[in-house]
Coordinates of C-alpha atoms and ligand atoms in Angstrom, one line a residue:
M279 CA -40.1 -18.8 7.3
E280 CA -40.1 -16.3 4.4
P281 CA -38.8 -12.8 5.4
S282 CA -40.9 -9.8 4.2
A283 CA -39.1 -7.1 2.2
A284 CA -39.0 -4.8 5.3
M285 CA -37.5 -7.6 7.4
A286 CA -34.9 -8.4 4.9
A287 CA -33.8 -4.7 4.7
H288 CA -33.6 -4.3 8.5
P289 CA -33.5 -7.7 10.0
L290 CA -33.2 -8.2 13.7
V291 CA -30.7 -10.9 14.5
L292 CA -29.8 -12.6 17.8
G293 CA -26.0 -13.5 17.8
I294 CA -24.2 -16.1 20.0
E295 CA -20.5 -16.4 20.5
S296 CA -18.7 -19.2 22.4
S297 CA -15.6 -20.1 20.5
C298 CA -13.0 -19.2 23.1
D299 CA -13.2 -17.8 26.6
E300 CA -16.0 -15.3 26.2
T301 CA -19.6 -16.3 26.4
A302 CA -21.6 -13.7 24.6
A303 CA -25.1 -12.9 23.2
A304 CA -26.3 -9.8 21.4
V305 CA -29.2 -8.4 19.4
V306 CA -28.3 -6.2 16.4
A307 CA -30.6 -4.5 13.9
G308 CA -30.0 -4.3 10.1
D309 CA -29.6 -0.5 10.3
G310 CA -26.5 -1.0 12.5
R311 CA -28.1 -0.4 15.9
I312 CA -26.6 -2.7 18.6
L313 CA -29.7 -3.2 20.8
S314 CA -27.7 -5.3 23.3
N315 CA -24.3 -6.8 23.6
V316 CA -23.6 -8.9 26.7
V317 CA -20.2 -10.4 27.2
L318 CA -19.2 -12.6 30.1
S319 CA -15.4 -13.1 30.2
Q320 CA -14.2 -16.3 31.9
L321 CA -10.9 -14.7 32.8
D322 CA -11.1 -15.6 36.5
D323 CA -11.9 -19.3 35.6
H324 CA -8.6 -19.6 33.5
R325 CA -6.3 -17.2 35.3
A326 CA -4.7 -19.8 37.6
Y327 CA -3.7 -21.8 34.5
G328 CA -2.1 -18.9 32.6
G329 CA -4.3 -19.5 29.6
V330 CA -7.6 -20.9 28.3
V331 CA -8.4 -24.5 29.4
P332 CA -10.8 -25.8 26.7
E333 CA -12.7 -28.1 29.0
I334 CA -13.3 -25.4 31.7
A335 CA -14.4 -23.0 28.9
A336 CA -16.9 -25.4 27.5
R337 CA -18.5 -26.0 30.9
A338 CA -18.6 -22.3 31.7
H339 CA -20.4 -21.7 28.3
V340 CA -23.0 -24.4 29.3
S341 CA -23.6 -22.7 32.7
H342 CA -23.9 -19.2 31.5
L343 CA -25.2 -19.1 27.9
D344 CA -28.9 -19.4 28.6
G345 CA -28.9 -16.6 31.1
L346 CA -26.9 -14.4 28.8
I347 CA -29.2 -14.9 25.9
K348 CA -32.2 -14.0 28.1
R349 CA -30.3 -10.9 29.3
A350 CA -29.5 -9.9 25.7
L351 CA -33.1 -10.2 24.6
D352 CA -34.3 -8.3 27.8
E353 CA -31.8 -5.5 27.4
A354 CA -32.8 -5.2 23.7
G355 CA -36.5 -5.1 24.7
V356 CA -37.4 -7.9 22.3
A357 CA -38.7 -11.4 22.5
L358 CA -37.2 -14.4 20.6
A359 CA -40.4 -14.2 18.5
D360 CA -39.4 -10.7 17.3
V361 CA -36.0 -11.7 15.8
D362 CA -35.6 -12.6 12.2
A363 CA -32.8 -15.1 12.6
V364 CA -30.5 -16.7 15.1
A365 CA -26.8 -16.5 14.2
A366 CA -24.1 -18.4 16.1
T367 CA -20.3 -19.0 15.7
A368 CA -20.0 -22.4 14.0
G369 CA -16.1 -22.3 14.1
P370 CA -13.2 -22.0 14.1
G371 CA -12.4 -22.3 17.7
L372 CA -12.3 -24.6 20.7
I373 CA -14.7 -27.2 19.6
G374 CA -16.4 -27.8 23.0
G375 CA -17.4 -24.2 23.2
V376 CA -18.5 -24.0 19.5
I377 CA -20.7 -27.0 20.0
V378 CA -22.4 -25.4 23.1
G379 CA -23.2 -22.1 21.2
L380 CA -24.2 -23.7 17.9
T381 CA -26.4 -26.3 19.6
T382 CA -28.1 -23.7 21.7
A383 CA -28.7 -21.6 18.5
K384 CA -30.2 -24.6 16.7
A385 CA -32.6 -25.3 19.6
L386 CA -33.7 -21.7 19.7
A387 CA -34.1 -21.6 15.9
L388 CA -36.1 -24.8 15.8
G389 CA -38.3 -23.9 18.8
A390 CA -39.1 -20.4 17.5
G391 CA -39.3 -21.3 13.8
K392 CA -36.4 -18.9 12.9
P393 CA -33.7 -19.4 10.3
L394 CA -30.3 -20.5 11.7
I395 CA -27.2 -18.8 10.4
G396 CA -23.8 -20.4 11.2
I397 CA -21.0 -17.8 11.2
N398 CA -17.3 -18.1 10.8
H399 CA -15.8 -16.3 13.8
L400 CA -13.2 -14.7 11.7
E401 CA -15.9 -13.3 9.4
G402 CA -17.5 -11.8 12.5
H403 CA -14.3 -9.9 13.1
A404 CA -13.9 -9.1 9.3
L405 CA -17.3 -7.6 8.9
T406 CA -17.4 -5.6 12.2
P407 CA -16.0 -2.5 10.5
R408 CA -19.1 -2.4 8.3
L409 CA -21.3 -2.5 11.4
V410 CA -19.6 0.6 12.9
S411 CA -18.8 2.6 9.8
G412 CA -20.7 1.1 6.9
V413 CA -17.4 0.8 4.9
A414 CA -18.1 -0.6 1.4
F415 CA -16.4 -3.5 -0.2
P416 CA -13.7 -4.0 -1.2
Y417 CA -11.3 -3.3 1.7
L418 CA -8.0 -4.6 3.0
L419 CA -8.3 -6.3 6.3
L420 CA -5.6 -6.8 8.9
L421 CA -7.0 -9.5 11.2
V422 CA -5.0 -9.8 14.4
S423 CA -6.2 -11.9 17.2
G424 CA -5.1 -14.6 19.6
G425 CA -5.3 -17.4 17.0
H426 CA -4.9 -15.5 13.7
C427 CA -2.7 -13.0 12.0
Q428 CA -3.7 -12.4 8.4
L429 CA -4.0 -9.8 5.7
L430 CA -7.1 -10.4 3.6
A431 CA -8.7 -8.7 0.6
V432 CA -12.4 -8.5 1.5
D433 CA -14.3 -8.4 -1.8
G434 CA -17.8 -9.1 -0.5
I435 CA -19.7 -11.4 1.9
G436 CA -18.0 -14.8 1.7
R437 CA -15.4 -13.4 -0.7
Y438 CA -12.0 -13.3 1.0
R439 CA -8.6 -13.6 -0.5
R440 CA -5.7 -14.2 1.9
L441 CA -2.7 -12.1 0.9
G442 CA -0.5 -13.0 3.9
T443 CA -0.5 -15.0 7.1
T444 CA 1.8 -15.9 9.9
I445 CA 4.2 -18.7 9.3
D446 CA 4.3 -19.6 13.0
D447 CA 2.6 -17.8 16.0
A448 CA -0.3 -15.4 15.9
V449 CA 0.5 -11.9 17.1
G450 CA -2.0 -12.1 20.1
E451 CA -0.3 -15.4 21.1
A452 CA 3.1 -13.5 21.1
F453 CA 1.6 -10.8 23.3
D454 CA 0.3 -13.5 25.7
K455 CA 3.6 -15.3 25.8
V456 CA 5.6 -12.2 26.4
A457 CA 3.2 -11.2 29.2
K458 CA 3.8 -14.6 30.8
M459 CA 7.6 -14.3 30.6
L460 CA 7.3 -10.8 32.2
G461 CA 5.0 -12.2 34.9
L462 CA 2.3 -9.8 33.8
G463 CA -0.4 -12.4 34.0
Y464 CA -3.3 -13.3 31.7
P465 CA -4.7 -12.1 29.3
G466 CA -1.4 -10.8 28.0
G467 CA -2.2 -8.2 25.4
P468 CA -3.8 -5.5 27.6
A469 CA -1.2 -6.2 30.3
V470 CA 1.7 -5.7 27.9
E471 CA 0.1 -2.5 26.6
R472 CA -0.3 -1.1 30.1
A473 CA 3.3 -2.0 31.1
A474 CA 4.6 -0.5 27.8
E475 CA 3.1 2.9 28.6
A476 CA 5.9 3.7 31.1
G477 CA 8.6 2.0 29.1
D478 CA 11.4 3.0 26.8
P479 CA 10.9 1.3 23.4
A480 CA 14.5 2.0 22.3
R481 CA 16.2 0.3 25.3
F482 CA 16.5 -3.2 23.8
S483 CA 17.2 -3.9 20.3
L484 CA 15.1 -6.8 19.1
P485 CA 14.9 -8.5 15.7
R486 CA 12.2 -7.2 13.3
P487 CA 11.0 -10.4 11.7
M488 CA 10.1 -10.3 8.0
I489 CA 10.6 -6.6 7.6
G490 CA 11.7 -5.8 4.1
R491 CA 10.9 -9.3 2.8
P492 CA 8.7 -9.7 -0.3
G493 CA 5.1 -10.6 0.2
C494 CA 3.2 -9.9 3.4
D495 CA 3.6 -13.0 5.6
F496 CA 4.3 -12.6 9.3
S497 CA 6.5 -14.4 11.8
F498 CA 6.6 -13.9 15.6
S499 CA 8.3 -16.9 17.1
G500 CA 11.9 -15.5 16.6
L501 CA 10.9 -12.3 18.3
K502 CA 9.4 -14.2 21.2
T503 CA 12.7 -16.1 21.6
A504 CA 14.7 -12.8 21.4
V505 CA 12.5 -11.4 24.2
R506 CA 13.2 -14.5 26.3
E507 CA 16.9 -14.0 25.8
V508 CA 16.8 -10.3 26.7
I509 CA 14.9 -11.2 29.9
A510 CA 17.5 -13.8 30.8
T511 CA 20.2 -11.1 30.9
L512 CA 18.2 -9.0 33.5
P513 CA 18.4 -9.3 37.3
V514 CA 15.7 -11.3 39.0
P515 CA 13.2 -10.5 40.2
L516 CA 12.5 -8.2 37.3
S517 CA 12.1 -4.5 38.2
D518 CA 9.1 -2.5 37.1
R519 CA 11.4 -0.5 34.9
D520 CA 12.9 -3.5 33.2
R521 CA 9.4 -5.0 32.6
A522 CA 8.1 -1.7 31.2
D523 CA 11.2 -1.4 28.9
V524 CA 10.9 -5.0 27.6
A525 CA 7.1 -4.5 27.0
A526 CA 7.6 -1.2 25.2
S527 CA 10.5 -2.6 23.0
F528 CA 8.4 -5.7 22.1
Q529 CA 5.3 -3.7 21.3
A530 CA 7.2 -1.2 19.2
V531 CA 8.7 -4.0 17.1
V532 CA 5.3 -5.6 16.6
A533 CA 3.8 -2.3 15.5
N534 CA 6.6 -1.8 13.0
V535 CA 6.3 -5.3 11.6
L536 CA 2.5 -5.0 11.3
A537 CA 2.9 -1.7 9.5
D538 CA 5.6 -3.0 7.2
R539 CA 3.6 -6.1 6.2
T540 CA 0.4 -4.0 5.8
R541 CA 2.2 -1.5 3.6
R542 CA 3.2 -4.4 1.3
A543 CA -0.4 -5.7 1.2
I544 CA -1.7 -2.2 0.3
E545 CA 0.7 -2.4 -2.7
M546 CA -0.6 -5.8 -3.7
M547 CA -4.2 -4.5 -4.0
P548 CA -5.2 -3.7 -7.6
A549 CA -6.6 -0.3 -6.6
P550 CA -6.5 1.9 -3.5
C551 CA -9.2 0.9 -0.9
P552 CA -9.8 1.4 2.8
L553 CA -7.6 -0.3 5.4
V554 CA -9.5 -2.0 8.1
V555 CA -8.1 -3.6 11.3
A556 CA -10.0 -6.1 13.4
G557 CA -9.5 -8.8 16.1
G558 CA -8.4 -8.6 19.7
V559 CA -4.9 -7.1 19.0
A560 CA -6.6 -4.2 17.2
A561 CA -7.5 -3.0 20.7
N562 CA -3.9 -2.0 21.1
K563 CA -3.6 1.8 20.9
A564 CA 0.0 1.9 19.8
I565 CA -0.7 -0.5 16.9
R566 CA -3.9 1.4 15.9
A567 CA -1.9 4.7 15.8
R568 CA 0.8 3.2 13.7
L569 CA -1.7 1.8 11.2
E570 CA -3.7 5.0 11.1
D571 CA -0.4 6.8 10.3
L572 CA 0.3 4.3 7.5
A573 CA -3.2 4.8 6.0
R574 CA -2.8 8.6 6.2
T575 CA 0.5 8.6 4.3
R576 CA -1.1 6.3 1.7
G577 CA -4.1 8.5 1.4
I578 CA -6.6 5.7 2.1
P579 CA -9.4 5.7 4.8
F580 CA -8.7 3.8 8.0
V581 CA -11.4 2.0 10.0
A582 CA -10.9 0.4 13.4
P583 CA -13.9 -0.8 15.4
P584 CA -14.2 0.6 19.0
I585 CA -12.2 -1.5 21.4
K586 CA -15.0 -3.5 22.9
L587 CA -16.0 -4.6 19.4
C588 CA -12.4 -5.6 18.6
T589 CA -12.2 -8.4 21.2
D590 CA -14.6 -11.3 21.1
N591 CA -18.3 -10.4 21.3
A592 CA -21.6 -11.5 19.9
A593 CA -22.6 -8.2 18.2
M594 CA -20.1 -9.1 15.5
I595 CA -21.7 -12.5 15.1
A596 CA -25.2 -11.0 15.0
W597 CA -24.0 -8.4 12.4
A598 CA -22.5 -11.1 10.2
G599 CA -25.9 -12.8 10.6
V600 CA -27.6 -9.6 9.3
E601 CA -25.3 -9.5 6.3
H602 CA -25.9 -13.2 5.5
F603 CA -29.6 -12.9 6.1
R604 CA -29.8 -10.0 3.6
A605 CA -27.9 -12.1 1.1
G606 CA -30.6 -14.8 1.6
H607 CA -28.3 -17.3 3.3
Q608 CA -29.4 -19.7 6.0
D609 CA -28.1 -23.1 7.3
P610 CA -29.6 -26.5 7.9
L611 CA -30.2 -27.6 11.5
D612 CA -27.5 -30.3 11.0
L613 CA -24.8 -27.7 10.3
K614 CA -21.5 -29.1 11.7
P615 CA -19.4 -27.2 14.2
R616 CA -15.8 -26.7 12.9
A617 CA -12.6 -26.5 14.9
R618 CA -10.8 -25.2 11.8
W619 CA -12.4 -23.1 9.2
P620 CA -10.2 -20.8 7.1
L621 CA -11.9 -17.7 5.6
D622 CA -10.6 -17.8 2.1
A623 CA -11.6 -20.4 -0.4
E624 CA -8.1 -21.2 -1.5
A625 CA -6.9 -22.0 2.1
A626 CA -10.2 -23.9 2.7
A627 CA -9.6 -26.2 -0.3
P628 CA -9.2 -29.9 0.6
G629 CA -5.6 -30.6 1.5
A630 CA -4.7 -26.9 2.0
K631 CA -3.0 -25.8 5.2
A632 CA -5.4 -23.7 7.3
Ligands
KG4_986 O1 -10.1 -11.6 19.0 P1 -9.8 -12.1 20.3 O2 -10.6 -11.5 21.5 O3 -9.9 -13.6 20.5 C1 -9.5 -14.5 19.4 O4 -10.3 -14.7 18.5 O5 -8.3 -14.9 19.5 O6 -8.3 -11.8 20.6 C2 -7.6 -12.1 21.8 C3 -6.2 -11.7 21.7 C4 -5.4 -12.2 22.9 O7 -4.2 -12.8 22.4 C5 -5.1 -10.9 23.6 O8 -3.9 -10.9 24.4 C6 -5.0 -9.9 22.4 O9 -6.1 -10.3 21.6 N1 -5.3 -8.5 22.9 C7 -4.4 -7.5 22.8 C8 -5.0 -6.4 23.4 N2 -6.2 -6.7 23.8 C9 -6.4 -8.1 23.5 N3 -3.1 -7.5 22.3 C10 -2.4 -6.4 22.4 N4 -2.9 -5.2 23.0 C11 -4.2 -5.2 23.5 N5 -4.6 -4.1 24.1
ZN987 ZN1 -11.7 -13.5 18.0

């Protein structure tokens, strides 16, 4: 179907997200209005296992997705026939979940005669700041989530240059593991942040991995081990005070490391540009404050999406769909779901490490 000029300027896109443990559907308009944004977290399904079980996640997506899409359309007050495109996460992520979302999107696109747009989940996070603030390209993106920790130069739609990445764990993974060690449960990030509020960040001295090193890569596995060693010296069961102090000390180091690495990336950019933070860990207030401070001292704008748009959702997928639709992109109905899908062309080259 050929879009009219008006449709192309302000397309209405249905977005579907199912790459991890959130089943989500949303309708977003090209002028940045989020008409609906429905997210069903599977937290209770996975809590007993202390992490996401891919098989359980895929089944839950199957059970809930149809109903969530209907709700997203109803809340937006539109019918499927009114949308201009159907966008769905096509990777990277847990492959069972990605298949469920992408196959559903294909069926809807085929049935309703709408274009299908497959979205890279990371691109969804990367473009969210444009949905909320209209920030122009280029910008520097710190993408911090459960599976990723990267600094990227975002030059345009589909034009990403990776400046730095983690050489071991992702930062969200480190939060989740520290939460587990402290018995704070799952998901770890918000629990560590809550515990840290009452804690003393200076009580334990922890290593500050990579600080001062050239480049802007990250490493969190040594920090995680150091936290384990500190916990081993404390009386069991852990007191609330000890828990809070470990959480605060860990979070302070992470905030310092992220700020140090981001400062280096700012220096690697050819000209000053906005600093943008995205991904689940960007929901952390201490980290946001630290980065905001950094941007202020460098005299560059700072953009962080509201917290509910930092963690996984479908509005970010619908918005990435809007951007691609405007650029005239659409995908064939045999588009393949991808478990791995790096954002930048260099890392995506055959033989490159994702
Ligand atoms: O982007 P996201 O929702 O899913 C992925 O694509 O990974 O990120 C989830 C990650 C989890 O590791 C979670 O613990 C972390 O983001 N997270 C946080 C906070 N909220 C979520 N980490 C630190 N502080 C938070 N408030
Ligand atoms: Zn994510």
